[in-house]
Coordinates of C-alpha atoms and ligand atoms in Angstrom, one line a residue:
X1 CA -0.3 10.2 -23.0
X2 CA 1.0 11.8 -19.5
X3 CA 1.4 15.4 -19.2
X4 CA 4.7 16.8 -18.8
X5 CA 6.0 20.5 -18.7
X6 CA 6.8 20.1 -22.2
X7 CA 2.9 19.9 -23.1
X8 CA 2.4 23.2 -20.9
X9 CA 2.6 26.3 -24.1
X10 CA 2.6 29.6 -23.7
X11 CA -0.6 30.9 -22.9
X12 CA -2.3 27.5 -22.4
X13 CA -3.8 26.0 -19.7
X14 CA -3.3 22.0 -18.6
X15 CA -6.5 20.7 -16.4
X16 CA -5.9 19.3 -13.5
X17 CA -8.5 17.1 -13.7
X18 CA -9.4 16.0 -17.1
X19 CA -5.5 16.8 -18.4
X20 CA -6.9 18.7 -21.4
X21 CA -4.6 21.4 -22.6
X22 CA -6.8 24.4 -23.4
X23 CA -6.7 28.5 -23.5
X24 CA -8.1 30.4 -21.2
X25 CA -10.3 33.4 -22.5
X26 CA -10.9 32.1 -25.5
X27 CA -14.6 30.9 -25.7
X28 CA -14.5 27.9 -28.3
X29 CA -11.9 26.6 -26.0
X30 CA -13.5 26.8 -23.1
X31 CA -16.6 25.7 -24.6
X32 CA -14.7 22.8 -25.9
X33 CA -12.9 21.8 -22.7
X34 CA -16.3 22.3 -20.5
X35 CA -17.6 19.6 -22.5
X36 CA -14.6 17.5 -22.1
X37 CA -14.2 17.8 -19.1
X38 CA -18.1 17.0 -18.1
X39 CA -17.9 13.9 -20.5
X40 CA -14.9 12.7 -18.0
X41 CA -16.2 12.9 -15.1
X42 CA -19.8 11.3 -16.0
X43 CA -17.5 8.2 -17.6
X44 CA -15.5 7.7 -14.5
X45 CA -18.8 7.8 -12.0
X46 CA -19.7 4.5 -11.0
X47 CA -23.8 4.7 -10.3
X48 CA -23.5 0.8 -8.6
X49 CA -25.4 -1.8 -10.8
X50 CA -28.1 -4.5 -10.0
X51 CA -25.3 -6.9 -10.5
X52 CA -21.5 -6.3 -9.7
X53 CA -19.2 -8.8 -9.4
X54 CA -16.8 -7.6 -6.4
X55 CA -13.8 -9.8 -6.9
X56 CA -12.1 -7.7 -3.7
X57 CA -12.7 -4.9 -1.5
X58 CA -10.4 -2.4 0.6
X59 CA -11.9 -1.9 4.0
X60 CA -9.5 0.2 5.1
X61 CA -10.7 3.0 2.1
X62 CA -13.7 1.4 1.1
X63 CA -12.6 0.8 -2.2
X64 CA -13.3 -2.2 -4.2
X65 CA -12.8 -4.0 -7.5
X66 CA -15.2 -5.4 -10.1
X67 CA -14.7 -7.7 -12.6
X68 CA -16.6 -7.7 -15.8
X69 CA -16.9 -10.2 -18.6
X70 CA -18.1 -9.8 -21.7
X71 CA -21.4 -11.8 -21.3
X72 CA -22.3 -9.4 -18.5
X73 CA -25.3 -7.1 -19.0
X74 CA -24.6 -4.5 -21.4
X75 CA -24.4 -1.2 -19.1
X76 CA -21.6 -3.6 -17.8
X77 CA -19.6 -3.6 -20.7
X78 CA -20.4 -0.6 -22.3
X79 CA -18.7 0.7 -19.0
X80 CA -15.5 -1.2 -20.2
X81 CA -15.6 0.4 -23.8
X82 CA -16.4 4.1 -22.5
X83 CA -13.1 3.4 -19.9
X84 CA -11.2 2.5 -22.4
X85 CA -11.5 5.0 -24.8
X86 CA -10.3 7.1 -21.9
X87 CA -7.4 4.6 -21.6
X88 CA -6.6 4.9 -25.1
X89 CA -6.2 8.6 -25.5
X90 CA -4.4 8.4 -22.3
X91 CA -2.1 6.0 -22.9
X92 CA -1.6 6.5 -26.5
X93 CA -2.8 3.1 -28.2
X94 CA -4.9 3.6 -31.7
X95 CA -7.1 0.8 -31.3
X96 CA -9.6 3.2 -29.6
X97 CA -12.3 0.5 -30.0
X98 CA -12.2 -2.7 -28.1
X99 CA -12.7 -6.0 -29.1
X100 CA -14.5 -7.5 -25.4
X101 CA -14.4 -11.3 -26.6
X102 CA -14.6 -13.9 -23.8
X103 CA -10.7 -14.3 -23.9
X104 CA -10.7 -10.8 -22.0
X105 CA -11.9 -9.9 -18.3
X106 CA -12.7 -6.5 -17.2
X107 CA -11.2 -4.6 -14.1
X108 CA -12.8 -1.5 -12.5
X109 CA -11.1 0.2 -9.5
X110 CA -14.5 1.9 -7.8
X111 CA -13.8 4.4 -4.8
X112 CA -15.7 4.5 -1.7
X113 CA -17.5 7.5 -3.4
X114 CA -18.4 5.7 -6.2
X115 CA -15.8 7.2 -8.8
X116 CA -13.5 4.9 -11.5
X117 CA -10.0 5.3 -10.3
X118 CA -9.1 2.4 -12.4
X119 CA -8.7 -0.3 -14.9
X120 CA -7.2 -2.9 -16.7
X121 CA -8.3 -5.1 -19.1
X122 CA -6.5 -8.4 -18.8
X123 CA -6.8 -11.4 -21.4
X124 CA -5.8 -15.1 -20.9
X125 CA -2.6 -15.8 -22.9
X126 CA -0.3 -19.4 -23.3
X127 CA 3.1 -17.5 -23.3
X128 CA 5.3 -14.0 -23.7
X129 CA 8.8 -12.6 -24.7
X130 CA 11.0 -11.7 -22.1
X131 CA 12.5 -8.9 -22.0
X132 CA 16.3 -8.0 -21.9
X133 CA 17.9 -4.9 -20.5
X134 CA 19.5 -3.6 -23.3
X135 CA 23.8 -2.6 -22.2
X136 CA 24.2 -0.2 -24.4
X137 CA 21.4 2.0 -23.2
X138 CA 22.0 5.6 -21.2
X139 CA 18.7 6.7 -19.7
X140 CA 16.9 7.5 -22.3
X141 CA 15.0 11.1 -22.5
X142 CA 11.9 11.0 -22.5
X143 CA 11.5 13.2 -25.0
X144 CA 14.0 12.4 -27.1
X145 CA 12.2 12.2 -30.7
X146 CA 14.5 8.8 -31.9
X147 CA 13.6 7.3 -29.0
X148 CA 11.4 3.6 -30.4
X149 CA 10.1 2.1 -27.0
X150 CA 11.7 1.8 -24.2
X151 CA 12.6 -2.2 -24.1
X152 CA 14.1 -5.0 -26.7
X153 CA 12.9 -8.8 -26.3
X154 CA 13.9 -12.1 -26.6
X155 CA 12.9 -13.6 -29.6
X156 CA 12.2 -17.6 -27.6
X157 CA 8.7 -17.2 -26.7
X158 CA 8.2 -18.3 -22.4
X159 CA 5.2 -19.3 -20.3
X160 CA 2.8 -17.0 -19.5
X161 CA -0.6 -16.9 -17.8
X162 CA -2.4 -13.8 -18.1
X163 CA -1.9 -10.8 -20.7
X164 CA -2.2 -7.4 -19.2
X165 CA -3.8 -5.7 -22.1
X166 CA -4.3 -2.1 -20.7
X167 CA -3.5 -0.6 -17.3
X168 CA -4.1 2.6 -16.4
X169 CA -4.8 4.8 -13.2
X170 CA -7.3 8.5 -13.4
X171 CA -4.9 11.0 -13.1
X172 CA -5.6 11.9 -9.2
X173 CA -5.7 8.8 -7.7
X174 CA -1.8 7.9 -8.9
X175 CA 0.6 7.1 -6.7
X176 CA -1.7 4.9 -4.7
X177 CA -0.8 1.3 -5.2
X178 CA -4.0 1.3 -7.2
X179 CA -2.1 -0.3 -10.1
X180 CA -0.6 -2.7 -7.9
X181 CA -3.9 -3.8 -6.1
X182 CA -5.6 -4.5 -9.4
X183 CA -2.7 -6.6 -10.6
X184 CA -2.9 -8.4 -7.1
X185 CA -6.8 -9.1 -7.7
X186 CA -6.7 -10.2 -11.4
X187 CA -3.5 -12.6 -10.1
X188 CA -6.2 -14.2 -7.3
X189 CA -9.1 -14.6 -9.5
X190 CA -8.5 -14.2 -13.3
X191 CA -8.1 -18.2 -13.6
X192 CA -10.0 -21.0 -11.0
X193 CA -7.8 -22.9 -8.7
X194 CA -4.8 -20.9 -8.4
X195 CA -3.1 -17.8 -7.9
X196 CA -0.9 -16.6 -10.8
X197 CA 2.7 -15.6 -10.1
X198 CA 3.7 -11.8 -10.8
X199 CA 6.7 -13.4 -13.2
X200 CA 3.9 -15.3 -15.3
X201 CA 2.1 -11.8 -16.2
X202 CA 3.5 -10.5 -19.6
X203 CA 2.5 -6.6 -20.7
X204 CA 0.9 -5.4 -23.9
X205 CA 3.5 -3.3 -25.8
X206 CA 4.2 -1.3 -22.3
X207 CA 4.6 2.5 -22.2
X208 CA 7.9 3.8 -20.8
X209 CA 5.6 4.8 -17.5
X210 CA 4.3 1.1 -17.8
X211 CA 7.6 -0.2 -18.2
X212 CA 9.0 1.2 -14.8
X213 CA 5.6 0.2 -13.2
X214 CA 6.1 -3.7 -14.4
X215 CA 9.4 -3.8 -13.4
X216 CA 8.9 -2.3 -10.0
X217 CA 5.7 -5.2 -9.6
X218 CA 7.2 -8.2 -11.0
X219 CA 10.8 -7.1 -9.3
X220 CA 12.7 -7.7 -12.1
X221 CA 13.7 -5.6 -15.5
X222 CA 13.2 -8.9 -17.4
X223 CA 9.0 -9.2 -17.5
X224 CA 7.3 -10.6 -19.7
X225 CA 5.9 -8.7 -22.3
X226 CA 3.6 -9.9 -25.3
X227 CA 1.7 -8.6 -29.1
X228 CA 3.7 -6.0 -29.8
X229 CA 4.4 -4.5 -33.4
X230 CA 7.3 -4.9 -34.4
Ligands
ZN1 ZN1 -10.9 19.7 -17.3

């Protein structure tokens, strides 16, 4: 889940860094968060590994992406299940373990110094549900309790190419086109002998957040979208 002020109580602190909402002063709390906190930032570094598949690098920041598949050595994948437990308390999915069959492909964003800005765990797929901008709609709040999810879809299923199972960006590296560069890489090298379209990526059950992120990358309102509940 993002922060917002809402999260912010009375006499609480929010982290900066690992977004845990704790109390100053008190000692279990502290305790509690120093632990946290640690456990974060030892998931996110990135010591290098014998083997790393580098599907793209940045020169211009050094950064670079590698792609993992779940025959890969295990520190590999283990890698993938620590980030996405991150990316499941984050984001708000249940499924807090993940099933890494060969259908899926790993994504790590890795910063010149060596820290995991991001990932996304991408899946082959045959087709999605588009969806439709509902007309009766008024900008929804985002806290507003009767809110269900912030998109209807068609009910004709579509072509699509690759399922975007889980996207998500570390807190302080947002707002960097780091969402957008993964998306771009997975696009180039997800399937051999062809770059996928943006239009022929559906999204797993998005998040409003991931809702205006999709629609900003595939330019339209109408993405795919695919396995949602219901
Ligand atoms: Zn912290």
């Amino acid at each position: 889940m993002l922060q917002d002020a809402g999260q912010k109580k009375f006499g609480a602190t929010v982290c900066d860094v690992c977004g845990m909402v704790y109390t100053h002063a008190d000692p279990i709390d502290e305790t509690t968060h120093a632990k946290f906190h640690a456990n974060l930032l030892n998931t996110l570094k990135f010591p290098g590994w014998k083997k790393e598949r580098i599907v793209e690098e940045f020169i211009e920041d050094g950064s670079k992406i590698v792609m993992v598949l779940n025959d890969d050595p295990k520190y590999a994948t283990r890698k993938i299940s620590e980030i996405n437990k991150i990316m499941g308390q984050e984001l708000g999915f249940p499924d807090i373990n993940l099933s890494f069959t060969s259908n899926y492909k790993g994504f790590l964003y890795i910063s010149e110094d060596k820290n995991i800005e991001g990932c996304c765990i991408a899946e082959s797929i045959q087709e999605g549900y588009r969806v439709i901008a509902d007309p009766t709609s008024k900008s929804p709040s985002k806290n507003s309790e009767t809110q269900q999810r912030p998109w209807y879809c068609d009910t004709e299923p579509e072509r699509a190419s690759i399922g975007i199972s889980k996207i998500w960006v570390y807190k302080q590296s947002r707002q960097k086109g780091i969402a957008s560069r993964l998306l771009d890489t997975i696009r180039t090298c997800f399937h051999y002998g062809g770059v996928v379209e943006r239009n022929e990526l559906a999204f797993s059950d998005p998040t409003p957040d991931g809702k205006k992120f999709a629609t900003k990358y595939t330019g339209a309102p109408s993405f795919l979208v695919y396995r949602y509940i219901r």
